[in-house]
Tab-separated table of C-alpha atoms in Angstrom:
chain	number	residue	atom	x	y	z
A	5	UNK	CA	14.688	-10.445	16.528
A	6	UNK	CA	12.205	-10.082	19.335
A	7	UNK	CA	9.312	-11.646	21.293
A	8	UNK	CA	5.917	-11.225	21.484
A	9	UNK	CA	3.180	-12.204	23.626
A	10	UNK	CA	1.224	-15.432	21.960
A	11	UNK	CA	-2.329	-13.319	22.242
A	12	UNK	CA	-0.772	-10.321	20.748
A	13	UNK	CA	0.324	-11.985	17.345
A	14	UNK	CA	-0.803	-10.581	14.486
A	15	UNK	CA	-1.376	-12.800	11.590
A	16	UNK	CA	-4.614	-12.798	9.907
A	17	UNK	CA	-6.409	-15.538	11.593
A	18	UNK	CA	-9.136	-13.525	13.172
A	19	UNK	CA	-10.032	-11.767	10.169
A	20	UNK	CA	-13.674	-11.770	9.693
A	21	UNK	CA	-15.679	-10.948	6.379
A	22	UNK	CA	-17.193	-7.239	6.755
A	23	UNK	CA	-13.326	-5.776	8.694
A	24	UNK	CA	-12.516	-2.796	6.399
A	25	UNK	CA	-8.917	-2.680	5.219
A	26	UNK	CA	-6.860	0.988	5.773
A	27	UNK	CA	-4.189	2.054	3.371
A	28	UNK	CA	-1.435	4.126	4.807
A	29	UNK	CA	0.357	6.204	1.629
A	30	UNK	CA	3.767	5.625	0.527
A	31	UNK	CA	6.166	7.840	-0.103
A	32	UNK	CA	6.498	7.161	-3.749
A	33	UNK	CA	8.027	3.655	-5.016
A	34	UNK	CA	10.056	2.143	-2.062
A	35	UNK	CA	12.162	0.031	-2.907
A	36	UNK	CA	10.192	-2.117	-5.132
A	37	UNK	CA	10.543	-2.613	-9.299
A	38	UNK	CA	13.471	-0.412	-9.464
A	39	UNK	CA	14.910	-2.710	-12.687
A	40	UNK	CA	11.513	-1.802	-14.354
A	41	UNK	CA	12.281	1.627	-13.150
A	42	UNK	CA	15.399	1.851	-14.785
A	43	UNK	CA	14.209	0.363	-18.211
A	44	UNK	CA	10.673	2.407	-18.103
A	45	UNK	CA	12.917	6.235	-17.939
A	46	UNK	CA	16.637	4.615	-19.507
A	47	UNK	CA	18.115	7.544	-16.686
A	48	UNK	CA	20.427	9.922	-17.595
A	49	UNK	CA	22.341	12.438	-15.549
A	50	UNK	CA	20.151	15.058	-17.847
A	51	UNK	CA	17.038	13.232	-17.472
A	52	UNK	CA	17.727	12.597	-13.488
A	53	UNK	CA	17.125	16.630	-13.104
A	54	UNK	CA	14.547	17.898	-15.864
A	55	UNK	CA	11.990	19.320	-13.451
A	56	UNK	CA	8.526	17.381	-14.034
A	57	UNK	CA	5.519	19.384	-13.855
A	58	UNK	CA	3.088	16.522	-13.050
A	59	UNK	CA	5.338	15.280	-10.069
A	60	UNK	CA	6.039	19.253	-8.970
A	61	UNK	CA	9.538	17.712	-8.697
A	62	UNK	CA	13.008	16.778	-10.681
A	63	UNK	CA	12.766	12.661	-12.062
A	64	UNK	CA	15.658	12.115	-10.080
A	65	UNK	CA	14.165	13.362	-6.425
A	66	UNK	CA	10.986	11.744	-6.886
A	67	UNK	CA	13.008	8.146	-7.583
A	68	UNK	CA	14.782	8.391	-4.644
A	69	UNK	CA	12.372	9.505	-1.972
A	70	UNK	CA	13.107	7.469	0.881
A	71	UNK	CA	10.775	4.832	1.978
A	72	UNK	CA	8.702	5.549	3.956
A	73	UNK	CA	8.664	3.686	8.245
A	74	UNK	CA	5.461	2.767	9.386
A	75	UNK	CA	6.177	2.405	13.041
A	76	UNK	CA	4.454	4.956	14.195
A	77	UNK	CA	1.305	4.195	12.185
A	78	UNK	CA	1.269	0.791	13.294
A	79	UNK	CA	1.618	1.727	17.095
A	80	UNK	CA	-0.841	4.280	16.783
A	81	UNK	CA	-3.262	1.825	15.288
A	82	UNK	CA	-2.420	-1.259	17.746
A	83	UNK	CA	-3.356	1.435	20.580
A	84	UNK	CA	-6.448	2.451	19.017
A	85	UNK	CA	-8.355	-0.525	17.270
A	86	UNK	CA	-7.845	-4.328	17.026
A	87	UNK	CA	-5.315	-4.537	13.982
A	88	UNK	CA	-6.118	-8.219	12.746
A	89	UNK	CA	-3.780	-8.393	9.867
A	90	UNK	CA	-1.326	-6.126	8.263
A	91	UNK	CA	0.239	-6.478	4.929
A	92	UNK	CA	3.432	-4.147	3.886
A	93	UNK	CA	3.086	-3.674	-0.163
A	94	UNK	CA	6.689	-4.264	-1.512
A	95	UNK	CA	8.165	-5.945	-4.579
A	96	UNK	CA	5.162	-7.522	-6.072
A	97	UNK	CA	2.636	-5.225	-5.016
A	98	UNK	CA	-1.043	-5.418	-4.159
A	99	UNK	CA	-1.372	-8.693	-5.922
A	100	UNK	CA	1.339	-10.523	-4.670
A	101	UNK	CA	1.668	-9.257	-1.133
A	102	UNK	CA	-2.055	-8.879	0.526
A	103	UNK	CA	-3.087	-12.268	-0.180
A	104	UNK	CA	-0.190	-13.200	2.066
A	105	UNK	CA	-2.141	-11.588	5.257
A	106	UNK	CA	-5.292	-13.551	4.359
A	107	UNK	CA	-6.353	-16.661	5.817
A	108	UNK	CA	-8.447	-19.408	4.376
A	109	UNK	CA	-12.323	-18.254	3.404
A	110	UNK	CA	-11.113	-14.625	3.149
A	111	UNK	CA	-11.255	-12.348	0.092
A	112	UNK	CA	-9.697	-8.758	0.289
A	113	UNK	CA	-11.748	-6.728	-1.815
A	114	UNK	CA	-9.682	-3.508	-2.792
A	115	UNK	CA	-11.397	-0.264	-3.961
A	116	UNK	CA	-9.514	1.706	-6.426
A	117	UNK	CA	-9.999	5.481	-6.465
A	118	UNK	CA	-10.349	5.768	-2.947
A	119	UNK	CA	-7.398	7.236	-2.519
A	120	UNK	CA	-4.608	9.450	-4.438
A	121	UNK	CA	-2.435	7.343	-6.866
A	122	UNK	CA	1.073	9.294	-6.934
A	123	UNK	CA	1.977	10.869	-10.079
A	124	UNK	CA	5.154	8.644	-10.172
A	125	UNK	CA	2.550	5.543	-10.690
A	126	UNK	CA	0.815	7.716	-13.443
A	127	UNK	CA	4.175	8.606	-15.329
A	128	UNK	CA	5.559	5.113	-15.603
A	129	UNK	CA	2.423	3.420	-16.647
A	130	UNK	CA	2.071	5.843	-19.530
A	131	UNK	CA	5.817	5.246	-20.392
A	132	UNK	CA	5.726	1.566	-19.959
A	133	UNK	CA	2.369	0.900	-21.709
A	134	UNK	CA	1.914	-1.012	-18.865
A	135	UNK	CA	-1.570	-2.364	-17.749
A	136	UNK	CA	-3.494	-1.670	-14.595
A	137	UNK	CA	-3.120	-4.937	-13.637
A	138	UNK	CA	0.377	-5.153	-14.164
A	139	UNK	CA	0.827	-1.826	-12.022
A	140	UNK	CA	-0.970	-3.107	-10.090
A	141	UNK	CA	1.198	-6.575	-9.529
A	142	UNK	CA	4.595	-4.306	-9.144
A	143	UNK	CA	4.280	-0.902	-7.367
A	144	UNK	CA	2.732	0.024	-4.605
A	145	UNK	CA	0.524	2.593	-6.234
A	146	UNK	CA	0.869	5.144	-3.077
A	147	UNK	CA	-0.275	2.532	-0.381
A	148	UNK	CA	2.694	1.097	1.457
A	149	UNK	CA	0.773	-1.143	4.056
A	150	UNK	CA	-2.571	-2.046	4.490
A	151	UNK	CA	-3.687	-2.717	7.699
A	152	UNK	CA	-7.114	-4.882	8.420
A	153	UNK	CA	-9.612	-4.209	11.387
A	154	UNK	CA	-12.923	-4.273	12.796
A	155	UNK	CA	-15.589	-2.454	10.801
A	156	UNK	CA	-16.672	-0.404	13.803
A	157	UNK	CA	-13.186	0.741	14.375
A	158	UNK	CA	-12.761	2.629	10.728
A	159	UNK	CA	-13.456	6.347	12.504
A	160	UNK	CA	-11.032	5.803	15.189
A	161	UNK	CA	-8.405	4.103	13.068
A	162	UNK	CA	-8.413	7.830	10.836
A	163	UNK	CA	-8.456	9.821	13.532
A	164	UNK	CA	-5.496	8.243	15.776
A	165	UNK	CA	-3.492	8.744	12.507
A	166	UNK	CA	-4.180	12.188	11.875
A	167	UNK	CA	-3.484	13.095	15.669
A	168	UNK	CA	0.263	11.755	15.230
A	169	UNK	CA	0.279	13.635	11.587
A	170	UNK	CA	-0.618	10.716	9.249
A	171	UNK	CA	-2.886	10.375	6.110
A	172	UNK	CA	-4.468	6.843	5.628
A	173	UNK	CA	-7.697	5.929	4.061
A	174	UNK	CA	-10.674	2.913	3.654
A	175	UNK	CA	-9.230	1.640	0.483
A	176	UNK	CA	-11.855	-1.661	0.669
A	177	UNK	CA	-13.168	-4.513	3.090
A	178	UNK	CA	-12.802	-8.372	3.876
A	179	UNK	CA	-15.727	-11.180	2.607
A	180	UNK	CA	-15.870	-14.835	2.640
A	181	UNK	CA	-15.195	-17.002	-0.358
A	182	UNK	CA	-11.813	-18.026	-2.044
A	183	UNK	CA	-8.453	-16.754	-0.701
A	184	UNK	CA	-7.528	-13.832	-3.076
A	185	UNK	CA	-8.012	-10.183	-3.772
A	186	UNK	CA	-10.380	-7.914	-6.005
A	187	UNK	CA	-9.241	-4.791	-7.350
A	188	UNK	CA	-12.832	-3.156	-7.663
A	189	UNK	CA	-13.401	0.041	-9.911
A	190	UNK	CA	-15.074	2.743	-7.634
């Protein structure tokens, strides 16, 4: 519980088209689609610690790296830019969860390949069969929050996270037209 200042809300309603959206990485799942999880690698004390080569890690440790806290991030950016809208990509994913910061006449247009999908993501969708669209509508895909703000703020955004040790990338931009999202092929 808490209280905040009516101006300082942030909740998508000055989101304009042309504001570029940053991803900041997860840490690997979170705590999202861990009963898809559990049916995609059937785990096994053996399985749990077979060391992977692709995820430079044991199954097990890679499923339970802890999620990752974005307070920091999100105090670093709030001091540094106008953050307009924010969306935290849990159960559901990018489908289901950045519509939700959108508001009416506003179209988040996310490009894929502009930044690294963990190899976690990679491993289950070749074990599932699953398609990018489904992946896409359950994990996080190595962005745990997106975070929307003024075009002309994109440099400084990156560079206040890297001074405080963080990674985050343009992953895509706000237009006008029907409340949704567009997963775009860079």
């Amino acid at each position: 519980m808490g209280i905040v200042d009516k101006k300082k809300i942030i909740d998508g309603s000055r989101l304009t088209a042309g504001d570029v959206l940053v991803g900041l990485p997860s840490s690997g799942i979170h705590s999202n689609g861990y009963s898809l999880v559990r049916k995609l690698f059937k785990p096994t004390p053996e399985k749990l610690g077979v060391e992977i080569d692709a995820l430079g890690m044991t199954l097990g440790d890679a499923l339970i790296e802890p999620t990752k806290i974005y307070v920091k991030a999100i105090d670093a950016l709030i001091s540094a830019c106008d953050v307009k809208a924010i969306s935290h990509i849990t159960g559901g994913g990018f489908i289901e969860n950045i519509p939700r910061m959108l508001k009416d006449g506003t179209v988040a247009n996310i490009d894929l390949g502009t930044w690294p999908v963990l190899p976690i993501f990679n491993l289950m969708q070749e074990l599932g069969g699953m398609s990018h669209e489904e992946m896409y509508n359950t994990f996080n895909m190595g962005i745990g929050m997106i975070v929307a703000i003024n075009k002309d703020d994109g440099d400084k955004a990156l560079e206040a996270l890297e001074a405080i040790g963080e990674k985050a990338y343009i992953i895509g931009s706000i237009t006008k037209g029907e409340k949704g999202l567009n997963l775009c092929q860079k």
